[in-house]
Tab-separated table of C-alpha atoms and ligand atoms in Angstrom:
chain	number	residue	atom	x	y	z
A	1	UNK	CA	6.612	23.766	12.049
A	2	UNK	CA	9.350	21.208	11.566
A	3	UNK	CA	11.130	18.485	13.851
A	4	UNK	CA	12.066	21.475	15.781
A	5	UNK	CA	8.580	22.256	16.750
A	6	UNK	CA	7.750	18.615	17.750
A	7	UNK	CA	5.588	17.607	20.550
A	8	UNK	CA	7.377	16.076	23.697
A	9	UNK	CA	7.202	12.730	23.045
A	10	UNK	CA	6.299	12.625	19.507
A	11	UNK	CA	8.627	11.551	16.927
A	12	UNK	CA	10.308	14.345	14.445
A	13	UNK	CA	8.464	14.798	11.250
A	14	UNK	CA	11.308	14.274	8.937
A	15	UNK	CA	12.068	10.887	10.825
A	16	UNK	CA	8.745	9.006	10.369
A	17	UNK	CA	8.411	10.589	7.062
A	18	UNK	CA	11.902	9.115	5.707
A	19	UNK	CA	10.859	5.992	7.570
A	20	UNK	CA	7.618	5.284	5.431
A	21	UNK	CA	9.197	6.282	2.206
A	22	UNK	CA	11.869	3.177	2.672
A	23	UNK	CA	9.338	1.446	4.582
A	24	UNK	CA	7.058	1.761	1.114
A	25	UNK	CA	9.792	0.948	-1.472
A	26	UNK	CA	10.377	-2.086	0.819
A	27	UNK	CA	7.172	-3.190	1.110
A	28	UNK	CA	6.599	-2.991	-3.004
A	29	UNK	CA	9.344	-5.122	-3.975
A	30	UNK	CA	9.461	-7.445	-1.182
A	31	UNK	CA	5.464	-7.733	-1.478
A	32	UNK	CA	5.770	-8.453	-5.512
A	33	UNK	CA	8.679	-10.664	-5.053
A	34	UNK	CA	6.432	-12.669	-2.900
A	35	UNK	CA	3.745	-12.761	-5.609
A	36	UNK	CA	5.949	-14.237	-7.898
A	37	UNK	CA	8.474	-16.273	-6.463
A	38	UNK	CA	7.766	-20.374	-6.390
A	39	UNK	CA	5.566	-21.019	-3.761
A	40	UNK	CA	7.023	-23.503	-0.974
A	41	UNK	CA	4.197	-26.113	-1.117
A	42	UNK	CA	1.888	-27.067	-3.743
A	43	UNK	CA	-0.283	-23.719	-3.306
A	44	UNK	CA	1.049	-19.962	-2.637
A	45	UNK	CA	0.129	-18.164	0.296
A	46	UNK	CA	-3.843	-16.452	0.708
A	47	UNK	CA	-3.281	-13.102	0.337
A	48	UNK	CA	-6.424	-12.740	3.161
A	49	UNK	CA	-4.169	-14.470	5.653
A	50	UNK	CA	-1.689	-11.963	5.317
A	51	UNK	CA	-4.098	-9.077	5.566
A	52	UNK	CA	-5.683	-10.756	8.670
A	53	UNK	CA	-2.061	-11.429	10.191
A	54	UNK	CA	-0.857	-7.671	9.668
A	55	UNK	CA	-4.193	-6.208	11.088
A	56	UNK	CA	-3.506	-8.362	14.412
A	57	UNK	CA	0.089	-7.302	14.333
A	58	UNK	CA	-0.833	-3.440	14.092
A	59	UNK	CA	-3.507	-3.817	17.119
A	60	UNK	CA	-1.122	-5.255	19.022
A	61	UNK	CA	1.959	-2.541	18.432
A	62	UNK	CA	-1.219	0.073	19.009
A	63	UNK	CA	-2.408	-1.603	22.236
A	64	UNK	CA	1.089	-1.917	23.785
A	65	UNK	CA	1.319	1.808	22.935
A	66	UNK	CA	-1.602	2.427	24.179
A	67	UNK	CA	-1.019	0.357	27.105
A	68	UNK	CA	2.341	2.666	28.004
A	69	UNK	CA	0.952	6.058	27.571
A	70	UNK	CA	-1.882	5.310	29.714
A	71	UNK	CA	0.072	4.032	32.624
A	72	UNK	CA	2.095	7.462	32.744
A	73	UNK	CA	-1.238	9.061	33.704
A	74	UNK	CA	-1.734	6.826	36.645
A	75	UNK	CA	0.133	6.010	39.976
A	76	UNK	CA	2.186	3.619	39.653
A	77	UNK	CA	0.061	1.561	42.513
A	78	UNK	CA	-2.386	1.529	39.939
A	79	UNK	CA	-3.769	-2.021	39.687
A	80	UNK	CA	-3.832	-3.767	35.882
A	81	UNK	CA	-7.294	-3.999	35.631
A	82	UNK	CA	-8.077	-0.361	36.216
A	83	UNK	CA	-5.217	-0.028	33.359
A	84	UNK	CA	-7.147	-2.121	30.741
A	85	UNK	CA	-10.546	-0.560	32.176
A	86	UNK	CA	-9.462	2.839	31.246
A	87	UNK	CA	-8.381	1.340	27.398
A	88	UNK	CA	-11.621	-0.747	27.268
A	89	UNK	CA	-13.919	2.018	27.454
A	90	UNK	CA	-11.460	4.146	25.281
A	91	UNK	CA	-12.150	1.649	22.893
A	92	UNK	CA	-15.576	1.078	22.812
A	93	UNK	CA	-17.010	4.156	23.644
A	94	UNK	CA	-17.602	7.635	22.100
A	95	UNK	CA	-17.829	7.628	18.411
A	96	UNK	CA	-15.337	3.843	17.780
A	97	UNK	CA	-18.132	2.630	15.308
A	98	UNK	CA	-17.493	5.500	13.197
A	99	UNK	CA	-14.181	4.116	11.560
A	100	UNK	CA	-15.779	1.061	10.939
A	101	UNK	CA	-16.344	2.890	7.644
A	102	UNK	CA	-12.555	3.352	7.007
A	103	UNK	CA	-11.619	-0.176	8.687
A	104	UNK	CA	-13.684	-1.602	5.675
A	105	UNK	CA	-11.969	0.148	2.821
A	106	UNK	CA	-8.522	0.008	4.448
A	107	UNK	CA	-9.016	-4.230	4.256
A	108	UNK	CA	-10.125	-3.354	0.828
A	109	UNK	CA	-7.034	-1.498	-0.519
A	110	UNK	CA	-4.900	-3.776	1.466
A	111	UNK	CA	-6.258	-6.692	-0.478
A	112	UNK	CA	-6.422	-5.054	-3.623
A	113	UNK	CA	-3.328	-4.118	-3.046
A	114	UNK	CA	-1.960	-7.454	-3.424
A	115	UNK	CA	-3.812	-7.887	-6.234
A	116	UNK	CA	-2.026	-4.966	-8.009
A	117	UNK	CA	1.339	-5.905	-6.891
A	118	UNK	CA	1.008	-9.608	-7.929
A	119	UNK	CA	-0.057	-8.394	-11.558
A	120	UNK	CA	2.211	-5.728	-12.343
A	121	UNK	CA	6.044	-4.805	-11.913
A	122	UNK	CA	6.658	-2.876	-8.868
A	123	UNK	CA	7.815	0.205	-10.503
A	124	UNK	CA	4.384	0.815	-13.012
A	125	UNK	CA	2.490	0.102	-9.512
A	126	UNK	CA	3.839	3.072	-7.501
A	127	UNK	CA	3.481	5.080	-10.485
A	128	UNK	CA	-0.405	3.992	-10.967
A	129	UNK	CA	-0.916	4.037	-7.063
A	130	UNK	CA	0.664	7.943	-7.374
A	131	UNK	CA	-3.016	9.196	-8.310
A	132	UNK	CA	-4.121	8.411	-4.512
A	133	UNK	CA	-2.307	12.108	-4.374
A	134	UNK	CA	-5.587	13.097	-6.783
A	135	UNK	CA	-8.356	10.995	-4.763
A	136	UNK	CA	-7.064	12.500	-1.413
A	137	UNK	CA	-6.547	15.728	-2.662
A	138	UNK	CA	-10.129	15.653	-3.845
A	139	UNK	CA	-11.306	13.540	-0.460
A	140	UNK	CA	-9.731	16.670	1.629
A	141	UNK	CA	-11.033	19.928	0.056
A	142	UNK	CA	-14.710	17.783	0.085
A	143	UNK	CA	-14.357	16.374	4.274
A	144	UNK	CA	-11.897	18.208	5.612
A	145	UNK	CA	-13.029	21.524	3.812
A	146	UNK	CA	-9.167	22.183	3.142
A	147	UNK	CA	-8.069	24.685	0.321
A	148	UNK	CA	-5.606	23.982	-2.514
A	149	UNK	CA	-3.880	26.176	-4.169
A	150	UNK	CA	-3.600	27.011	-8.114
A	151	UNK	CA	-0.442	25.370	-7.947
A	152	UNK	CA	-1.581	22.184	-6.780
A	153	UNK	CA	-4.323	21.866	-9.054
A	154	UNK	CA	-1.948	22.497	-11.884
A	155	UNK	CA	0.479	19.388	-10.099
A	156	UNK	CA	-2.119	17.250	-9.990
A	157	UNK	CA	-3.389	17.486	-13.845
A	158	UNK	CA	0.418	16.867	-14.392
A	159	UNK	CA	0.004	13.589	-12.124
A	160	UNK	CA	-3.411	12.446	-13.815
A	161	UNK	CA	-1.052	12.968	-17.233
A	162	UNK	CA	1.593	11.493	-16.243
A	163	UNK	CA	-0.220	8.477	-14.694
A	164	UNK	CA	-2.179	7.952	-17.831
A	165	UNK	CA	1.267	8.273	-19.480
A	166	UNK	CA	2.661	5.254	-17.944
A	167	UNK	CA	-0.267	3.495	-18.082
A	168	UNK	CA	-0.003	3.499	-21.999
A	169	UNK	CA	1.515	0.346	-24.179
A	170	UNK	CA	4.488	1.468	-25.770
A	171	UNK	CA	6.423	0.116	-28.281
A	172	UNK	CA	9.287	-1.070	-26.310
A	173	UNK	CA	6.750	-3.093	-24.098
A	174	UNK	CA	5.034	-4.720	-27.320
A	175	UNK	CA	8.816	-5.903	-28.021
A	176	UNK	CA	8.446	-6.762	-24.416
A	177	UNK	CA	5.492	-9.082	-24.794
A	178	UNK	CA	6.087	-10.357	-27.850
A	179	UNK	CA	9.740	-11.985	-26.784
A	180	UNK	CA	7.711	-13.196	-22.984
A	181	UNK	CA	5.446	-14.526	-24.964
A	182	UNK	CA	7.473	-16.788	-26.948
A	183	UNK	CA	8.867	-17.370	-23.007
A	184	UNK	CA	5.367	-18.234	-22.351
A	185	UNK	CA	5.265	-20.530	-24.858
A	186	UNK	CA	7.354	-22.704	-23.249
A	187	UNK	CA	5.735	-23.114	-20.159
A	188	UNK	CA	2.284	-23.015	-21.443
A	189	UNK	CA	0.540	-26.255	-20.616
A	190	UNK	CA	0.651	-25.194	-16.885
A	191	UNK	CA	-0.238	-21.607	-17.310
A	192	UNK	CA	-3.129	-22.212	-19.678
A	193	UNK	CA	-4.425	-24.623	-17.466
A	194	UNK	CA	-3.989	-22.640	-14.747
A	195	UNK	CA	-6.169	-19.924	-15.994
A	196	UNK	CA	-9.179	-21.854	-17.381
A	197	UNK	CA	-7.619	-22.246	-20.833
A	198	UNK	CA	-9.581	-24.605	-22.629
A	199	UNK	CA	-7.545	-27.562	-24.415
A	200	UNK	CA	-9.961	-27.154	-27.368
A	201	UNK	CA	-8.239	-23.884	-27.738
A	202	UNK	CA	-4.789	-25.485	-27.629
A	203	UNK	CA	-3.706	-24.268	-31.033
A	204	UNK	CA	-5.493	-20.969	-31.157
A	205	UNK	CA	-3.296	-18.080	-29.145
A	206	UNK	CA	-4.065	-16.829	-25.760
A	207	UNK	CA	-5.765	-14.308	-25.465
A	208	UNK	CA	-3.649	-10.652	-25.568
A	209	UNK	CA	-4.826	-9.923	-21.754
A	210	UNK	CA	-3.209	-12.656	-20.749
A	211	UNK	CA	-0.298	-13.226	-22.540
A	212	UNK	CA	1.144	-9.664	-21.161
A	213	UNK	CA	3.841	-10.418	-18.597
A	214	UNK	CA	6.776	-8.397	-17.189
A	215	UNK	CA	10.112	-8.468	-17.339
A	216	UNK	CA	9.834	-9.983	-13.948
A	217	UNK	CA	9.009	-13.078	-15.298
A	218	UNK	CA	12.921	-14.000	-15.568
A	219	UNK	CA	13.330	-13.850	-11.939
A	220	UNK	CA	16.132	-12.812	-9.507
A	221	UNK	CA	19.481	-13.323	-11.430
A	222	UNK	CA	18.433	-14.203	-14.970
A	223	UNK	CA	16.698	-16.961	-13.414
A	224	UNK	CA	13.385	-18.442	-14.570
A	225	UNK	CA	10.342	-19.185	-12.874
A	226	UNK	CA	7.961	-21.843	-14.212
A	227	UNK	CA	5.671	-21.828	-12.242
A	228	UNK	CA	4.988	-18.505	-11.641
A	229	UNK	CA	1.182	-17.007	-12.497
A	230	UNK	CA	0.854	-14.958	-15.468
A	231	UNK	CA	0.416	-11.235	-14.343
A	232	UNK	CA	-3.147	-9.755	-16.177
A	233	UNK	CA	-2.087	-6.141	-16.477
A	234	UNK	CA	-5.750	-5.158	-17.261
A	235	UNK	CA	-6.519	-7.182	-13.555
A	236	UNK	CA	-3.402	-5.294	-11.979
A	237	UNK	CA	-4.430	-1.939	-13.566
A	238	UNK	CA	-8.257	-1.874	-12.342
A	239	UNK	CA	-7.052	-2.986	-8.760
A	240	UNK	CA	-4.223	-0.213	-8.479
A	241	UNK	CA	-6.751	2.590	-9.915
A	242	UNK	CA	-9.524	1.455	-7.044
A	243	UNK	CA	-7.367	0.667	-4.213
A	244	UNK	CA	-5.769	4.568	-4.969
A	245	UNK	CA	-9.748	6.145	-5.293
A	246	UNK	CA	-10.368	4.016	-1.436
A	247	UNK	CA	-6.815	5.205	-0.091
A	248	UNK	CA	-7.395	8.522	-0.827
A	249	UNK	CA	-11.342	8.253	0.974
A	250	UNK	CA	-10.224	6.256	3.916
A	251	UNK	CA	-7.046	7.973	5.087
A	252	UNK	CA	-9.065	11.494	4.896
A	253	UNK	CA	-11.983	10.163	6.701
A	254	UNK	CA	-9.467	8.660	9.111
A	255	UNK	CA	-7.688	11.412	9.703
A	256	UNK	CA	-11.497	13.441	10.091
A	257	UNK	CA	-12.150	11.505	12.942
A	258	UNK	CA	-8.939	11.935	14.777
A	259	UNK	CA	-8.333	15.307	14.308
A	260	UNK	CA	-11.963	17.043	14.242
A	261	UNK	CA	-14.063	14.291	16.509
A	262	UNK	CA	-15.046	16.166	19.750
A	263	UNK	CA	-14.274	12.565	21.744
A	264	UNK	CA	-9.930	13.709	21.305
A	265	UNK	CA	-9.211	10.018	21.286
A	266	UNK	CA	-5.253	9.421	20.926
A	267	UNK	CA	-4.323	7.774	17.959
A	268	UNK	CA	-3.305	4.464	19.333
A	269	UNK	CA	-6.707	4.145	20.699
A	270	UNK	CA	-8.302	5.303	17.031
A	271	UNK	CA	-5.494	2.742	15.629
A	272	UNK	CA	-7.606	0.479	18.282
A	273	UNK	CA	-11.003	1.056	17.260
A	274	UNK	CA	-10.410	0.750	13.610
A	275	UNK	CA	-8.302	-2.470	14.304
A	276	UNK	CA	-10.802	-3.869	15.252
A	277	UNK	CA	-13.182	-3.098	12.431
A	278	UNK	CA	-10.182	-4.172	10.444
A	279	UNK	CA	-9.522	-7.624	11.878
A	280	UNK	CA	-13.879	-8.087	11.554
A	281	UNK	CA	-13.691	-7.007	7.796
A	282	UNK	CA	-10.680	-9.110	6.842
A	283	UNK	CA	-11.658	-12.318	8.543
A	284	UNK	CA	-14.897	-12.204	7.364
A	285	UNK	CA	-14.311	-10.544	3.738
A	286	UNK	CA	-11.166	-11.850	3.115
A	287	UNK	CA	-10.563	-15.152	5.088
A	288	UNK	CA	-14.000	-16.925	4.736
A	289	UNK	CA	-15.216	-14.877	1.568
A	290	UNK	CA	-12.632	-14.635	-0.638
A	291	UNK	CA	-10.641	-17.396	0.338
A	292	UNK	CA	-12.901	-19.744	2.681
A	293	UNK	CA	-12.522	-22.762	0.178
A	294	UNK	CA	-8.933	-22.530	-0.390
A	295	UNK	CA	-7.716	-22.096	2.804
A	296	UNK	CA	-10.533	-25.247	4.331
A	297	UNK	CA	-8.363	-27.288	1.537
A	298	UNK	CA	-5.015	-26.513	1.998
A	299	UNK	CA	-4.695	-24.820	5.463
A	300	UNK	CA	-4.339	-21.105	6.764
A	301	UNK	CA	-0.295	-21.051	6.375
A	302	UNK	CA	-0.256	-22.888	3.361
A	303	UNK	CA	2.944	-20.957	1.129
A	304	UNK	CA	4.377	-19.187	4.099
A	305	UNK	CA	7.873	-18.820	3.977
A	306	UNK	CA	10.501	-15.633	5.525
A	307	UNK	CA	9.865	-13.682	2.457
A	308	UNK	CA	5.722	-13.701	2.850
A	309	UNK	CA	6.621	-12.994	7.048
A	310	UNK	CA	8.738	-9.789	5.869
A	311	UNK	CA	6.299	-8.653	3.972
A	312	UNK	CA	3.197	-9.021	6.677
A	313	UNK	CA	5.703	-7.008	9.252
A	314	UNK	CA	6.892	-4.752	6.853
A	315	UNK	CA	2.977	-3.861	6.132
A	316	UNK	CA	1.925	-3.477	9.851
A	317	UNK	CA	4.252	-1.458	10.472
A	318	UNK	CA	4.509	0.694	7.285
A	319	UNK	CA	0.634	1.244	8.820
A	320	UNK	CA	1.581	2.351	12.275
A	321	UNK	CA	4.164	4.971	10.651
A	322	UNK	CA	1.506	6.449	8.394
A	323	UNK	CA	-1.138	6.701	11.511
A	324	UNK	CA	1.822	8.922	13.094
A	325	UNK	CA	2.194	10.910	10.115
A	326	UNK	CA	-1.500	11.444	9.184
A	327	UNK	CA	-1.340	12.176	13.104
A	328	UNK	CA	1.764	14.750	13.211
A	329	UNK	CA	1.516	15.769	9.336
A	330	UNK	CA	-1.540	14.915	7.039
A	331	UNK	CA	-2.349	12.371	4.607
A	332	UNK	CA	-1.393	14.777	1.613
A	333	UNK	CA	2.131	14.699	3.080
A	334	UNK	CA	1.894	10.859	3.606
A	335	UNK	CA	1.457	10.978	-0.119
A	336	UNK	CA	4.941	13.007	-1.181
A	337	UNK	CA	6.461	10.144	1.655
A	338	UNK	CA	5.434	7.445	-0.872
A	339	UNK	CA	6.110	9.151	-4.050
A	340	UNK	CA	9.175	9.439	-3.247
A	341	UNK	CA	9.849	5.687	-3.290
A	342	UNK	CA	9.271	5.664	-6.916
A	343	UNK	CA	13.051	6.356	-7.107
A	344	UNK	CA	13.850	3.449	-5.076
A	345	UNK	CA	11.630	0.980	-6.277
A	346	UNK	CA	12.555	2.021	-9.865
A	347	UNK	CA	16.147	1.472	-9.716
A	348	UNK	CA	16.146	-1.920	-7.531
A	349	UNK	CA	13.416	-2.805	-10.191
A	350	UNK	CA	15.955	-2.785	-13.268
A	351	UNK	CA	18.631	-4.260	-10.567
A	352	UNK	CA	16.763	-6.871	-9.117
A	353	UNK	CA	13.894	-8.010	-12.017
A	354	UNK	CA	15.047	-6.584	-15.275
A	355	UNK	CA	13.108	-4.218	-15.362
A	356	UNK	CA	13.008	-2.734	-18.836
A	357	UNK	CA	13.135	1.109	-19.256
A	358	UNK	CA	11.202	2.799	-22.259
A	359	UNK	CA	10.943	6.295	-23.533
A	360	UNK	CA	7.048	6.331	-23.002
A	361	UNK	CA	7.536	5.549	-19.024
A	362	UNK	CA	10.513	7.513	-18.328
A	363	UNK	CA	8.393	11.030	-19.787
A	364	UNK	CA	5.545	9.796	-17.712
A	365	UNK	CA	7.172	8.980	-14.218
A	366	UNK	CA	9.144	12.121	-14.691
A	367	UNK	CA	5.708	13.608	-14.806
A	368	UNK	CA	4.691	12.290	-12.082
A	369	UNK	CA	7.764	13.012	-9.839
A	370	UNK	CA	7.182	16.585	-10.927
A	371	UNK	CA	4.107	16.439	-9.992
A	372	UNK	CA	5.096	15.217	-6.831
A	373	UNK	CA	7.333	18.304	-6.244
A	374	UNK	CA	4.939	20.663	-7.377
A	375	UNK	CA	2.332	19.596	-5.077
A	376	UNK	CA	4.950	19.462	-1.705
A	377	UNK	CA	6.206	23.141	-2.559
A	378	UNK	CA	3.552	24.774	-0.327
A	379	UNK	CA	4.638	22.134	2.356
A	380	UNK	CA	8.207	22.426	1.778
A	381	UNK	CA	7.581	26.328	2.030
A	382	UNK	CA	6.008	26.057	5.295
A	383	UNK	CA	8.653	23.728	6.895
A	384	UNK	CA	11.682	25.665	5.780
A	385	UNK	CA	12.716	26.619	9.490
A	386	UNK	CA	12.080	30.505	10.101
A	387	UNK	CA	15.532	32.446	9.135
A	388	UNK	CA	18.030	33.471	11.976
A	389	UNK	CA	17.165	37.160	13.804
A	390	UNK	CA	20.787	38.059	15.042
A	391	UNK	CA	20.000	41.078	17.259
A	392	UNK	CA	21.371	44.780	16.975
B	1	C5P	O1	-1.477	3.474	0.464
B	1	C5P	P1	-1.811	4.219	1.689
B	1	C5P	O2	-0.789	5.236	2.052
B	1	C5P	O3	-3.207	4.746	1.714
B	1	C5P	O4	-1.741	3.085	2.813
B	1	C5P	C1	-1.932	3.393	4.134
B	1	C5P	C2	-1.750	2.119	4.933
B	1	C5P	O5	-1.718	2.465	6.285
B	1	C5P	C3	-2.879	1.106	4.752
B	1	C5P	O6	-2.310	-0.185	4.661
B	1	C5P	C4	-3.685	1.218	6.036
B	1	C5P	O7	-4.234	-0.013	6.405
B	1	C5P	C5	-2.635	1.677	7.013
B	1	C5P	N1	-3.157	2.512	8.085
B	1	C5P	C6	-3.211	1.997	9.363
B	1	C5P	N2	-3.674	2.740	10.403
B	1	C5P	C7	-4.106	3.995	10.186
B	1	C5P	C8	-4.073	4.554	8.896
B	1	C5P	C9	-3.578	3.786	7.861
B	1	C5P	O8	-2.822	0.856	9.557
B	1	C5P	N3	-4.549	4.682	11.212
């Protein structure tokens, strides 16, 4: 019940919950800012890097945690090694391997979640990502046997609406494309080459999924960036829809493990044992698989600048705040956190990168913030504190 109700030693619900929803507006803009912004050297950053470098960040915020809480359990004569003994077999015993499983699909959202954010304005992506509310709704009654209400089945059609809502052209945005278009006209030569365009094909149009650009494309200010990549909505769109079906999956399976495992692992050492599934999967699936070549070529930091640093930090530890909350809360509450930061994404969006506003996306995020309050009003009943018994 509440912050009032909190553990000693925990952190106060509303605190980490406020925390991740500026944490996740953050994260959005600054991550799609770095998507789009002219790279520093000849080549932007390796998305895989980043991954990799935010997985090693996490594991070692969880380990120094981990570290503290277990020396308050031990004299303080206690030597080191008996310290990191005691983590070690935390670690690696019981049932670790299990979130291997989630460790896997985590690196996979977090690199499709680049993918998303490089491809599509920051404001249609937290609206899209929004149906991870469906997937882990769906994830939890199935694992974690939990029981929704008629009112949150009713919110969530209203989401899947809404969602498929925004994710409709609309007139304003064929307006849209048509005037970046002629603004793609002008830099063309690089961009077609850039994505395979043939120069056979110099005089025939590009094709329509690739011509579609945001209103991002004018950049900070009014100004324009030449070099930046065209964004593939129909790319952005399929990566936002499966990176929201593996959310939803691994945070409930996550949150299985640490709440209903009979091995009562804390979660800094289940932050541990899936970090180091994590750092595995993302070396290995996203560093030599996915961008082996590349980075042999042009080198592992190759693009880095402050604003791709920000956003590694920002991710590792928007992760550590949402292992507290799936921790202190649950993932469905996680899920209003982030919602939420629709609102703050969508008006630094039209601030910052022009983001146009049309009739056919304002009815369907106001669906989907609806939806979003429909679906917390159990949760917001639960935490109202209890009222005030003066006695007689
Ligand atoms: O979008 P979503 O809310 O599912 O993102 C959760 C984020 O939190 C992911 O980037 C995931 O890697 C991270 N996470 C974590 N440790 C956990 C649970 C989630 O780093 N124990």
């Amino acid at each position: 019940r509440g912050a009032a109700a909190a553990k000693p030693g925990s952190i106060p619900k509303h605190i980490s919950l406020i925390t991740l929803t500026f944490q996740n507006s953050a994260l959005i803009l600054i991550m799609h800012y770095s998507r789009i912004m002219p790279p520093s050297g000849d080549h932007r950053y390796f998305t895989s890097t980043a991954v990799l470098i935010h997985e090693v960040i996490k594991f070692a915020i969880s380990l120094t945690v981990a570290i503290y809480e277990a020396s308050k359990t031990l004299a303080p004569s206690t030597p080191a090694t008996v310290l990191f003994e005691q983590i070690y077999n935390g670690v690696f015993s019981g049932d670790g391997w299990k979130l291997a499983l989630p460790a896997v699909f985590y690196t996979l959202q977090n690199l499709l979640q680049y993918v998303a954010v490089g491809n599509l304005d920051p404001v249609h992506f937290q609206v899209l990502y929004q149906l991870k509310i469906l997937t882990t709704a769906v994830f939890s009654v199935c694992l974690l046997n939990r029981y929704l209400g008629v009112t949150r089945w009713v919110s969530l059609i209203i989401l899947t609406i809404g969602v498929s809502v925004v994710s409709l052209p609309s007139a304003g945005e064929s307006i849209e494309s048509i005037f970046l278009h002629n603004v793609a006209d002008h830099f063309f030569p690089r961009s077609q080459h850039e994505l395979g365009f043939q120069p056979d094909m110099e005089n025939s149009e590009p094709p329509a999924h690739l011509s579609r650009r945001s209103a991002s494309y004018e950049g900070i200010d009014g100004d324009r960036f030449p070099s930046e990549p065209i964004m593939n909505y129909s790319v952005g769109l399929t990566s936002v829809l499966i990176a929201a079906t593996v959310s939803g999956f691994a945070g409930v399976y996550f949150e299985k493990i640490l709440k209903e495992s009979p091995c009562h692992n804390s979660v800094w050492i289940r932050n541990l044992q899936l970090g180091v599934y994590s750092i595995i999967a993302a070396f290995f699936g996203g560093v030599v698989w996915q961008d082996g070549a590349g980075i042999l070529e042009h080198g592992f930091f190759e693009g880095y600048n402050w604003v791709v640093w920000c956003t590694i930090v920002l991710q590792a530890v928007g992760g550590v705040i949402a292992s507290i909350v799936i921790r202190d809360a649950d993932n469905i509450v996680k899920n209003f956190a982030t919602g939420i930061s629709i609102v703050v994404s969508f008006f630094v969006s039209v601030w910052l990168f022009n983001f146009p506003v049309t009739t056919t996306f304002l009815i369907g995020t106001s669906l989907v913030l609806a939806a979003v309050w429909l679906y917390s009003a159990p949760e917001r009943g639960r935490s109202r504190p209890a009222p005030l018994r003066i006695a007689s």
